[in-house]
mmCIF file of C-alpha atoms in Angstrom:
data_model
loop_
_atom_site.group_PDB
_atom_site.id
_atom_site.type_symbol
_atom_site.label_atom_id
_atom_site.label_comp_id
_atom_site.label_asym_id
_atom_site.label_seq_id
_atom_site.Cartn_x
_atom_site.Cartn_y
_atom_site.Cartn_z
ATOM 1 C CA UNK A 1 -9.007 -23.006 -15.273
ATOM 2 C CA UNK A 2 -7.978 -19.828 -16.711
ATOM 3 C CA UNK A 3 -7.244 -17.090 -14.788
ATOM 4 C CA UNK A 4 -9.336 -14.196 -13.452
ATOM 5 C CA UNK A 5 -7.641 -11.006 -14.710
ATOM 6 C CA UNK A 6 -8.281 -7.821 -13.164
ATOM 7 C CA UNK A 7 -6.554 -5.470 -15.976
ATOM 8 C CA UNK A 8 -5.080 -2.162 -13.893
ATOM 9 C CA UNK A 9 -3.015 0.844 -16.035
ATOM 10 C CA UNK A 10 -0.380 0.447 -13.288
ATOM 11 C CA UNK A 11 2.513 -1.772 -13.240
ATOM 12 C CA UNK A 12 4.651 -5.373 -12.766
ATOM 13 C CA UNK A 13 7.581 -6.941 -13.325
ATOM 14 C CA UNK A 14 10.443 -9.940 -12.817
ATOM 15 C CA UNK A 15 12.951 -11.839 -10.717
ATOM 16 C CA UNK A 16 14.703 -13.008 -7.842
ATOM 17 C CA UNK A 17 15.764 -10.913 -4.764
ATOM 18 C CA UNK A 18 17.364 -10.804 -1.204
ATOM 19 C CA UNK A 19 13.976 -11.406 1.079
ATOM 20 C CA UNK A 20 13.677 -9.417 4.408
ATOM 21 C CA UNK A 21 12.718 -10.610 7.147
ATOM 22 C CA UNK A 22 9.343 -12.075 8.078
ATOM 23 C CA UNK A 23 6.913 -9.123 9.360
ATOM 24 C CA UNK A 24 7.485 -7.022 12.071
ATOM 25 C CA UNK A 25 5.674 -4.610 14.136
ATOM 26 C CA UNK A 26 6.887 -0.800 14.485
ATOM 27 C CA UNK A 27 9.444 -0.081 16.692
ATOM 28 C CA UNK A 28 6.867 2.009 18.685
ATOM 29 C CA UNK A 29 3.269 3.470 18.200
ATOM 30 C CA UNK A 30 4.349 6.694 17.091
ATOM 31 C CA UNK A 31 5.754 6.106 13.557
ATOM 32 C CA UNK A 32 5.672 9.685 12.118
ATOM 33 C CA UNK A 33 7.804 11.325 9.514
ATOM 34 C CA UNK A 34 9.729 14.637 9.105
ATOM 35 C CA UNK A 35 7.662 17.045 6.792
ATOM 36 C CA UNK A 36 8.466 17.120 3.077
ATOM 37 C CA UNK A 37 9.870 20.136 1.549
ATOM 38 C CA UNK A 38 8.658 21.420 -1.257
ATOM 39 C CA UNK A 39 11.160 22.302 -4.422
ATOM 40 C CA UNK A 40 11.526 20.939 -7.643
ATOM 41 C CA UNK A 41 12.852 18.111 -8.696
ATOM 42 C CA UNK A 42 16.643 17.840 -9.737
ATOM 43 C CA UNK A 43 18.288 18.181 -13.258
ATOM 44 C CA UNK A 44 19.276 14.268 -13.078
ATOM 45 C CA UNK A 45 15.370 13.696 -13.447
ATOM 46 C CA UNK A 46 16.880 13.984 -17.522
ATOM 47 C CA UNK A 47 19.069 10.935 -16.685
ATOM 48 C CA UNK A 48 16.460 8.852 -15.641
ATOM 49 C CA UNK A 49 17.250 4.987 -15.559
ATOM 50 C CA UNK A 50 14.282 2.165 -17.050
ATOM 51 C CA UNK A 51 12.779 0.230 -14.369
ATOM 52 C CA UNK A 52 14.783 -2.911 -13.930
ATOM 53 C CA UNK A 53 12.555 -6.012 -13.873
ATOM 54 C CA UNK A 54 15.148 -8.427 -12.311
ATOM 55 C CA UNK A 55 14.708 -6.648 -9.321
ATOM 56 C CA UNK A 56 11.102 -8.306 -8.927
ATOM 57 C CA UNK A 57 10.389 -11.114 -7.097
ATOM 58 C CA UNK A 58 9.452 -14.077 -9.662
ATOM 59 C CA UNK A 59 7.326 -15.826 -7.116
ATOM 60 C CA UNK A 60 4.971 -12.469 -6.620
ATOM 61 C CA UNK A 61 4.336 -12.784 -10.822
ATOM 62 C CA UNK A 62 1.564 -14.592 -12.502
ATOM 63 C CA UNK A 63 3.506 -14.884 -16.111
ATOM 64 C CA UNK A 64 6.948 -12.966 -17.519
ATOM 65 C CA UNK A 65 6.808 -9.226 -17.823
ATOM 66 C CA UNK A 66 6.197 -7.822 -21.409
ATOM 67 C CA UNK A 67 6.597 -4.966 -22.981
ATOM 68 C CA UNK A 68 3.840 -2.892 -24.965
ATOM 69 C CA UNK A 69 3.245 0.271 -26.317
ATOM 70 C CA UNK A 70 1.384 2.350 -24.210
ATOM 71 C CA UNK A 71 0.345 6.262 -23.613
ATOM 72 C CA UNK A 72 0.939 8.601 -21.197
ATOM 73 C CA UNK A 73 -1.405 11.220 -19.718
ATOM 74 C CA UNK A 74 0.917 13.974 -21.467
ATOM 75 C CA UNK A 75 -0.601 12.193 -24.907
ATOM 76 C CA UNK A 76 2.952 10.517 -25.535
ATOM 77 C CA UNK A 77 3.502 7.149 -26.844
ATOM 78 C CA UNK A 78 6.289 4.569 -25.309
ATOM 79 C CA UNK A 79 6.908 1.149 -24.205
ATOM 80 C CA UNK A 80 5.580 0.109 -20.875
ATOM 81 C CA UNK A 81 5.797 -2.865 -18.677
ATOM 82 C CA UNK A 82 3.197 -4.909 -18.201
ATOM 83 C CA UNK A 83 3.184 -6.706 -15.217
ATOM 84 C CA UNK A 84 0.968 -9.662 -14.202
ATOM 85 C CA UNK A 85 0.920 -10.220 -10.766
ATOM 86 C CA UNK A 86 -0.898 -13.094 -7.643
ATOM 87 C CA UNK A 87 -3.065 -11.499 -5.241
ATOM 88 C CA UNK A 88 -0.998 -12.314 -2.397
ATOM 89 C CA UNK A 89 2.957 -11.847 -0.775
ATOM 90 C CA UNK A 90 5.355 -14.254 -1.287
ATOM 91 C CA UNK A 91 7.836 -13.455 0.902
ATOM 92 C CA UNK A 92 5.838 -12.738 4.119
ATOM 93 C CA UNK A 93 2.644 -13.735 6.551
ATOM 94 C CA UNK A 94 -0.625 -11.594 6.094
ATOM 95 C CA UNK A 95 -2.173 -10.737 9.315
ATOM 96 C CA UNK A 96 -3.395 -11.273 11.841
ATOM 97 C CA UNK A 97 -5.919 -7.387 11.673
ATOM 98 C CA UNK A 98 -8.559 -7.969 14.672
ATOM 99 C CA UNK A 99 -8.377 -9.309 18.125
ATOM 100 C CA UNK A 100 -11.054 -11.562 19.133
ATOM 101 C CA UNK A 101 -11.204 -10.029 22.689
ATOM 102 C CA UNK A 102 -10.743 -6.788 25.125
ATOM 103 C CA UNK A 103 -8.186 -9.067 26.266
ATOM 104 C CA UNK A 104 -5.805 -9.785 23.139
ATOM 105 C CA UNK A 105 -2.188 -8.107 23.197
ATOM 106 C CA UNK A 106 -0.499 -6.236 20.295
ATOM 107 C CA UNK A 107 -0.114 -10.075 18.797
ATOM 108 C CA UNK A 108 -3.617 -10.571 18.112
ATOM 109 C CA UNK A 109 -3.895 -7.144 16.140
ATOM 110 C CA UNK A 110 -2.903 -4.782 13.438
ATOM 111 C CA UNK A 111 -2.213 -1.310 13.262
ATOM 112 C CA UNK A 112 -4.493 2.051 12.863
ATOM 113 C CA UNK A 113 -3.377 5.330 11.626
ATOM 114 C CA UNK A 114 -4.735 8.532 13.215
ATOM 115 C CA UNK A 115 -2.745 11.506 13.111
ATOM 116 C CA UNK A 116 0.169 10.672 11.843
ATOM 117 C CA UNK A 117 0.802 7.198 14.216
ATOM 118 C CA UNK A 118 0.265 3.877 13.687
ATOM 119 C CA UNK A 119 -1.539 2.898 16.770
ATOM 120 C CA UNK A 120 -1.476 -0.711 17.736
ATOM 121 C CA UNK A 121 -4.853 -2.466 17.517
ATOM 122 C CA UNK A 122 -4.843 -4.552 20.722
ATOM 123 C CA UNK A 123 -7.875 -5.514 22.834
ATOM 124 C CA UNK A 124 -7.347 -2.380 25.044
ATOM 125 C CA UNK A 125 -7.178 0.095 22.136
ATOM 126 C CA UNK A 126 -10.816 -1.418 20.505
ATOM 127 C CA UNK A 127 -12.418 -1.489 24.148
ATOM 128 C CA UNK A 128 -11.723 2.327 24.481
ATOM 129 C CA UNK A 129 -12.270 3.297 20.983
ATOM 130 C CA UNK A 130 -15.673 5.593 22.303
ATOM 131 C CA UNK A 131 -12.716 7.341 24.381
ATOM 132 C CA UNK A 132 -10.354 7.660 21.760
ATOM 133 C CA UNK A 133 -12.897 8.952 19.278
ATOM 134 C CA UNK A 134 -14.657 10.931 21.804
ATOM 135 C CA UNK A 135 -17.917 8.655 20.417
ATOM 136 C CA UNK A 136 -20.194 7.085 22.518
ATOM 137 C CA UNK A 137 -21.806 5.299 19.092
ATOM 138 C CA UNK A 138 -18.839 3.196 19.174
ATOM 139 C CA UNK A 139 -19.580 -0.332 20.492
ATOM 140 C CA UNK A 140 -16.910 -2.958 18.979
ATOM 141 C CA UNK A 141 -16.858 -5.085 21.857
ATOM 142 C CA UNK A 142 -19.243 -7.187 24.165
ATOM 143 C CA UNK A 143 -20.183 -7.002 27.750
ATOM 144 C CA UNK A 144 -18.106 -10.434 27.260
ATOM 145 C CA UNK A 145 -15.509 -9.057 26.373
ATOM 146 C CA UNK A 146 -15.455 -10.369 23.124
ATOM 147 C CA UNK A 147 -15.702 -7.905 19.909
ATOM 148 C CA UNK A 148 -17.339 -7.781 16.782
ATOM 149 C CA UNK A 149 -15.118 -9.070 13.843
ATOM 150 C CA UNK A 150 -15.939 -9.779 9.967
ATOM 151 C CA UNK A 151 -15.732 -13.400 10.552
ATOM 152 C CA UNK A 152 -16.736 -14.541 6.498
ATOM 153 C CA UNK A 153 -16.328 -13.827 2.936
ATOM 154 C CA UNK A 154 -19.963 -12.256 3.178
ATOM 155 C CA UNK A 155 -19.525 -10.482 6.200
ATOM 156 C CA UNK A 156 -15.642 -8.965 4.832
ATOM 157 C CA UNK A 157 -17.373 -8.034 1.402
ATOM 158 C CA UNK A 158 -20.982 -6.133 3.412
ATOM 159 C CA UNK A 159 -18.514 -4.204 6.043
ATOM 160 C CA UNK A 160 -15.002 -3.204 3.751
ATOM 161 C CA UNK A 161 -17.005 -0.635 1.888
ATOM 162 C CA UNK A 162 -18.204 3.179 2.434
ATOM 163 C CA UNK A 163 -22.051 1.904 2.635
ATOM 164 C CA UNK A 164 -21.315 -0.510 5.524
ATOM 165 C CA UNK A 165 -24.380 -2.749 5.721
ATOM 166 C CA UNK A 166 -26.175 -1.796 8.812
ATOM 167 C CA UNK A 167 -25.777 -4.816 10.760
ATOM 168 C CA UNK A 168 -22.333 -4.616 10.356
ATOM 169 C CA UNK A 169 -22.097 -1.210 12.176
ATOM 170 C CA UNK A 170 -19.664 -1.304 15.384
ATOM 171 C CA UNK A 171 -17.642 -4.807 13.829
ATOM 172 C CA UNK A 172 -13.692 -5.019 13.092
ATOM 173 C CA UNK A 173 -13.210 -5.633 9.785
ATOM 174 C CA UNK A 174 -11.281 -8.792 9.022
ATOM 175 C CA UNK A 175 -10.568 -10.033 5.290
ATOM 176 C CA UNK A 176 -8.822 -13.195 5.004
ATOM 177 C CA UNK A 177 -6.263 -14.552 2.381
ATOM 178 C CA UNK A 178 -8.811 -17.514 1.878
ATOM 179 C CA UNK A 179 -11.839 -15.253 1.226
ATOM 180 C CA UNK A 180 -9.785 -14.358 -2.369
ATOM 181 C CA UNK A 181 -10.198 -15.994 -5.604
ATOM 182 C CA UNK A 182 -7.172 -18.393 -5.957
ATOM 183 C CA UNK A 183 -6.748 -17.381 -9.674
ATOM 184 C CA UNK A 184 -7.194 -13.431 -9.340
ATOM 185 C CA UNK A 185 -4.667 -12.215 -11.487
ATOM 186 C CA UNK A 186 -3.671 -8.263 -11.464
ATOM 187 C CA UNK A 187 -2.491 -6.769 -14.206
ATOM 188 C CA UNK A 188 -0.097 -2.850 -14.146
ATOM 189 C CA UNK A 189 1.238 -1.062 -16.743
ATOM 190 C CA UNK A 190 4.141 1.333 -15.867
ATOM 191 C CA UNK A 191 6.265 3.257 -18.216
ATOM 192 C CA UNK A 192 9.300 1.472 -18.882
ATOM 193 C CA UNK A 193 11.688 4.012 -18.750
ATOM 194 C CA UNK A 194 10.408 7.644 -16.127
ATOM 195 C CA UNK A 195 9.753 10.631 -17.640
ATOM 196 C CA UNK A 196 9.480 14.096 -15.563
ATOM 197 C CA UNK A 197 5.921 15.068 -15.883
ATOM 198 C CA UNK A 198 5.530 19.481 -16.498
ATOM 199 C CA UNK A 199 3.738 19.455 -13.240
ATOM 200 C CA UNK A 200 3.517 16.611 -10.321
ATOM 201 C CA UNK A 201 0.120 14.873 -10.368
ATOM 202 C CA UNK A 202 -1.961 13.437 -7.339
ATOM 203 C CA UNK A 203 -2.716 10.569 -6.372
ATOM 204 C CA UNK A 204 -6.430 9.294 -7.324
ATOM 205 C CA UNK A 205 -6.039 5.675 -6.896
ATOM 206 C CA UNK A 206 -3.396 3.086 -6.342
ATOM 207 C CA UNK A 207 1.140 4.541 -6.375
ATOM 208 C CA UNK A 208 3.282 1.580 -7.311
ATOM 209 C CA UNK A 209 4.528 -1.457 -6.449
ATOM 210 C CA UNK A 210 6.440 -3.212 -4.078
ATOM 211 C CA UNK A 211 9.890 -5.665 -5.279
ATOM 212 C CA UNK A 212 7.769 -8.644 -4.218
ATOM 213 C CA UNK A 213 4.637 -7.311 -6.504
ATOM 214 C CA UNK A 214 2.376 -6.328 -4.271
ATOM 215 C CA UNK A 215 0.540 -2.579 -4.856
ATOM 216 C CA UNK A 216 0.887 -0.126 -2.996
ATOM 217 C CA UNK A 217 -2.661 1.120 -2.505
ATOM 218 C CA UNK A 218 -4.184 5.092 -2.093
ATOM 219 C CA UNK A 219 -5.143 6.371 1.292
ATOM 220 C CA UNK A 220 -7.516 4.142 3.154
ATOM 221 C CA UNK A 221 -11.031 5.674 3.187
ATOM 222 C CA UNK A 222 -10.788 5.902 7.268
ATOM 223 C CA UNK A 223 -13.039 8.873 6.946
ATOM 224 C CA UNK A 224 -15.777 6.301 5.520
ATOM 225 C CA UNK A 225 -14.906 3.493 7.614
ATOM 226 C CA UNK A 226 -15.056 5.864 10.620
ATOM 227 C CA UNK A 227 -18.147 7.292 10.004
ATOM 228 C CA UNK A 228 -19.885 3.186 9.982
ATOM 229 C CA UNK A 229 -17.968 3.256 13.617
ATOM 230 C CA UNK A 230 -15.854 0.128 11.917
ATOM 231 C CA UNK A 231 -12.082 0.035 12.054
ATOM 232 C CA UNK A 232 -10.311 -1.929 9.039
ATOM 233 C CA UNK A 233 -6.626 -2.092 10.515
ATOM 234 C CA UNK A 234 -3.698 -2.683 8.534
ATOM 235 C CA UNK A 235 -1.319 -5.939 9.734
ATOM 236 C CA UNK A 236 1.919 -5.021 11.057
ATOM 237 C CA UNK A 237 2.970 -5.079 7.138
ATOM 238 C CA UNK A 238 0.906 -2.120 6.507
ATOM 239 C CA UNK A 239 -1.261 -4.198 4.510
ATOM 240 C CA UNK A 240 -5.097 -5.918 4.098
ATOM 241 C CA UNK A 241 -7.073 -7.686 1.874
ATOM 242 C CA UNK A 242 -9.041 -6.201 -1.289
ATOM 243 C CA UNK A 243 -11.775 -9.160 -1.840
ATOM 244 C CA UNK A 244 -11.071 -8.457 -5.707
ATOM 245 C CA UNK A 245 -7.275 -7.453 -6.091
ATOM 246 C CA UNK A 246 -6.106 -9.024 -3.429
ATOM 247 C CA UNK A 247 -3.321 -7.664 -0.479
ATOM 248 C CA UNK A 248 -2.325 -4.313 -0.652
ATOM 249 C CA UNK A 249 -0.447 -2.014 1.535
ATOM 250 C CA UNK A 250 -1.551 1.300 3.094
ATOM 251 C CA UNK A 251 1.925 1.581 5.215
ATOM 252 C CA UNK A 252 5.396 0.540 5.012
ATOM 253 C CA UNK A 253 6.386 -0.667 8.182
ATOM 254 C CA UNK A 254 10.175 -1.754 8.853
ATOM 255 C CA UNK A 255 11.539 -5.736 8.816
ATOM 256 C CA UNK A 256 8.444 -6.640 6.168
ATOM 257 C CA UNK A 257 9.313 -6.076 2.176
ATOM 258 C CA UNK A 258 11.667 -7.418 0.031
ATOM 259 C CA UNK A 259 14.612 -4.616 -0.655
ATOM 260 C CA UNK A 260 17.667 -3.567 -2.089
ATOM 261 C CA UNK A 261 20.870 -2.205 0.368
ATOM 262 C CA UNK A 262 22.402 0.775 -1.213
ATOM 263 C CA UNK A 263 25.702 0.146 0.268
ATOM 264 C CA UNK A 264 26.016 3.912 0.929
ATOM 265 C CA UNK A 265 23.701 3.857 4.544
ATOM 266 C CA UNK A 266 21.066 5.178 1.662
ATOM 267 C CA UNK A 267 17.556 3.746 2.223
ATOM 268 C CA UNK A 268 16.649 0.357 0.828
ATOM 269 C CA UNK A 269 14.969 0.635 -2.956
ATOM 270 C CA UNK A 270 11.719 -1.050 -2.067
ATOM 271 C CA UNK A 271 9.785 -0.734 -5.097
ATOM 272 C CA UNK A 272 8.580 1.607 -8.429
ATOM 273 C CA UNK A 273 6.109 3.876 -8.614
ATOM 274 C CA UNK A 274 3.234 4.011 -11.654
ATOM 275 C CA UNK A 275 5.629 6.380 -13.260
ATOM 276 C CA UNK A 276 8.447 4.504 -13.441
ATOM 277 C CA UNK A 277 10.710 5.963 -10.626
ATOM 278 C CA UNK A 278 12.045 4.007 -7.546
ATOM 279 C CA UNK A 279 10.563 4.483 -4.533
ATOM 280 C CA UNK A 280 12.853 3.469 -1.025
ATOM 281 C CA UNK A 281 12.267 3.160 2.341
ATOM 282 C CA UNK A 282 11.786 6.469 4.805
ATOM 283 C CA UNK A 283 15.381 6.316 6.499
ATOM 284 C CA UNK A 284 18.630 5.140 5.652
ATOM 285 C CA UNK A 285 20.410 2.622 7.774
ATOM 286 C CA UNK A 286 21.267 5.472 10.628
ATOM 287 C CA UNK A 287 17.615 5.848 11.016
ATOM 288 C CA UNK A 288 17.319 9.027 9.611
ATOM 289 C CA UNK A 289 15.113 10.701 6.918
ATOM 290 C CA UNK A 290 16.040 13.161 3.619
ATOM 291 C CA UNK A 291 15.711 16.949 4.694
ATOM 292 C CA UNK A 292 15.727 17.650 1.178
ATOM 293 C CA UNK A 293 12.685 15.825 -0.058
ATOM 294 C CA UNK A 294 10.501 17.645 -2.543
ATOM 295 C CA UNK A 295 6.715 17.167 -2.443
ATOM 296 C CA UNK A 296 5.790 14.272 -3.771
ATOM 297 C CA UNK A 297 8.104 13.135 -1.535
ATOM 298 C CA UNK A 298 11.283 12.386 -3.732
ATOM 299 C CA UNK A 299 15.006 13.636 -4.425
ATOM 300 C CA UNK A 300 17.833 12.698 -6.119
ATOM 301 C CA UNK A 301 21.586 11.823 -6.262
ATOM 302 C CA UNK A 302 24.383 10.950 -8.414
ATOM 303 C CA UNK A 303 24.243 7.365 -7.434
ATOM 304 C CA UNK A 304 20.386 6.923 -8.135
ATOM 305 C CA UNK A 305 19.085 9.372 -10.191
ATOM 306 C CA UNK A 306 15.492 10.698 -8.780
ATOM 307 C CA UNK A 307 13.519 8.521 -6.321
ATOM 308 C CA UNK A 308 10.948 8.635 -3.682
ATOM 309 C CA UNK A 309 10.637 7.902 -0.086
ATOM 310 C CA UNK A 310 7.827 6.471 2.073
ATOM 311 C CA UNK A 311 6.080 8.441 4.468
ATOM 312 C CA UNK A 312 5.754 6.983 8.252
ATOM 313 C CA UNK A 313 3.264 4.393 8.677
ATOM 314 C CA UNK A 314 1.278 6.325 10.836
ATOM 315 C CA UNK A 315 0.530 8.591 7.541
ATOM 316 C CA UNK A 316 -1.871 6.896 5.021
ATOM 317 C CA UNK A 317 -0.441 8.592 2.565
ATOM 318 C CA UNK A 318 3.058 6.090 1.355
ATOM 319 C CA UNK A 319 3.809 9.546 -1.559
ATOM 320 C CA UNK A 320 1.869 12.568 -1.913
ATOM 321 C CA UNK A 321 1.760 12.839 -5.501
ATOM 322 C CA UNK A 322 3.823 11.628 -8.893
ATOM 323 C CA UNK A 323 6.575 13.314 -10.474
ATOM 324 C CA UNK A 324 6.624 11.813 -13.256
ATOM 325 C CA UNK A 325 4.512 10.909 -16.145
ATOM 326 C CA UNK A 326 2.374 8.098 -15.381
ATOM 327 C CA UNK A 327 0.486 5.682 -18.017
ATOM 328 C CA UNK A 328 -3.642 6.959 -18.864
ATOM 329 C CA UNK A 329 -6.134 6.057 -17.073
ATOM 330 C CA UNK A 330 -3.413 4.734 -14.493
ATOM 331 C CA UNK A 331 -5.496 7.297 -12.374
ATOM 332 C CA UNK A 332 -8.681 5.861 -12.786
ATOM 333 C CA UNK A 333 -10.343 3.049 -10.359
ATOM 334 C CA UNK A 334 -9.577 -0.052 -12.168
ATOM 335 C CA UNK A 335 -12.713 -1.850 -13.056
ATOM 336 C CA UNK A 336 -14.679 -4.050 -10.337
ATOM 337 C CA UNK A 337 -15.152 -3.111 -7.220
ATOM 338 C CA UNK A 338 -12.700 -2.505 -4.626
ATOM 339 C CA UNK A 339 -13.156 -3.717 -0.647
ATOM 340 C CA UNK A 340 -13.100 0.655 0.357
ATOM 341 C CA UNK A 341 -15.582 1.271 -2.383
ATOM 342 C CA UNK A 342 -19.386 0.040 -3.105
ATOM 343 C CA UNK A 343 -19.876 -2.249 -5.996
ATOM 344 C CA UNK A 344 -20.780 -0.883 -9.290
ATOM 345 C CA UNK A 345 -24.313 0.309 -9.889
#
């Protein structure tokens, strides 16, 4: 059979890698992040070093990386990368989102970001969401004590959208790994080696990628999925499931992605952005964050040239904007629907 590509103006690439650990939860609920400062990015943005495919997991690709010419939004022509990834991680466990019951502990659920923390989704949190939310609409659970979950490929694809079919008002939204096509294909473009953009840009739809190939996504619609009185929670990975591209994080959460020690008590590299420059976790090995980041949420050194850091988990926002150039149309929605938006009309 040959497989189903979803073509994406984002980005991929190649290799083998040091895995982390298998997924872990945050340390604790509140999982915020010292407050960007703003400036401009530093003069060794004119050193900036090509993305480094080797640095990719191989298992996360669906084929070798190539290179094309491409063109930015600036109008410029280069060589990108064009990356062909699965629709799943390779080197960790999805899930689980929902628990089944008022009941379930912190093992049965995700996480849920609401101003600025990730919450963990246990039985107790969905039982007093009408509290939480100050709602009395919301109704998850049963007199039971069981609660509404997206239990099927139908159900996932009706609920994980802004126009939330009625009926599935009030549900948690589950989407498994076996609801996905088992030859989706994604396909990114990123610029193969970063250039500094005259002004940052924001982000409109999806920010990178992570070293095992797996996109990091835009904000979660939670203002949609709130407003249906659903909750789609993220697994302890910061990720879900996108019925048509696949697993995708919202949050970086410690002890879950593929990365690269600095050596230096520097934050791990943990992936690229869509233009090209590295992006590394939140805090560096003392636990500690950048004072000095600008904001789109990136600095730079001798040792590594400009890069970004993640925002908390709690933030559903992983960078506020780009810095550098980043490949057209790599702003637009890639074609087909997504699981946050409605199908095409």
């Amino acid at each position: 059979m040959t497989p189903r590509v979803v073509s994406t103006p984002k980005l991929l690439l190649l290799g083998t890698l040091l895995i982390a650990p298998s997924c872990a939860r945050p340390s604790s609920p509140s999982s915020g992040d010292q407050g960007a400062q703003a400036g401009s990015p530093q003069d060794t943005l004119s050193t900036a070093k090509a993305v480094d495919p080797s640095l990719f997991l191989a298992a996360g690709l669906a084929g070798p990386v190539q290179e094309v010419p491409c063109t930015l939004e600036s109008g410029e022509s280069t060589t990108c990368l064009r990356i062909a990834r699965t629709s799943v991680p390779s080197d960790h466990a999805q899930g689980p989102w929902c628990p089944k019951s008022i009941h379930d502990g912190p093992e049965a659920g995700g996480i849920w970001p609401e101003a600025g923390v990730a919450h963990e989704v246990t039985g107790e949190f969905v039982a007093n969401l009408a509290t939480f939310y100050e709602d009395s609409a919301w109704a998850v659970h049963n007199e039971d004590g069981t609660i509404n979950v997206t239990d099927s490929a139908e159900k996932c694809a009706a609920a994980a959208r802004p126009d939330v079919d009625p009926d599935l008002h009030n549900h948690c939204v589950e989407c498994l790994p076996t609801y996905l096509a088992q030859d989706t294909v994604v396909e990114t473009l990123i610029p193969k080696v970063p250039t500094k953009a005259r002004s940052p840009s924001p982000i409109r739809s999806n920010i990178g990628l992570a070293l095992n190939g797996v996109e990091f996504a835009a904000p979660a619609p939670t203002h949609a999925i709130l407003a249906a009185h659903t909750l789609a929670p993220f697994d302890d990975c910061g990720g879900h499931i996108n019925m048509h591209e696949g697993y995708h994080y919202h949050a970086v959460t410690s002890g879950c992605l593929t990365s690269i020690a600095q050596g230096d008590a520097h934050a791990p590299m943990i992936g690229y952005a869509l233009d090209g420059f590295p992006i590394h976790a939140r805090a560096g090995d003392d636990g500690t964050e950048p004072i000095d980041l600008d904001e789109c949420r990136g600095h730079a050194d001798e040792t590594r040239g400009y890069h970004y850091h993640v925002a908390g988990p709690g933030k559903n926002q992983t960078l506020n904007c780009f810095t550098g150039e980043i490949v057209e149309g790599a702003a637009r929605r890639p074609p087909g629907p997504r699981p946050d938006q409605p199908p095409p009309k």
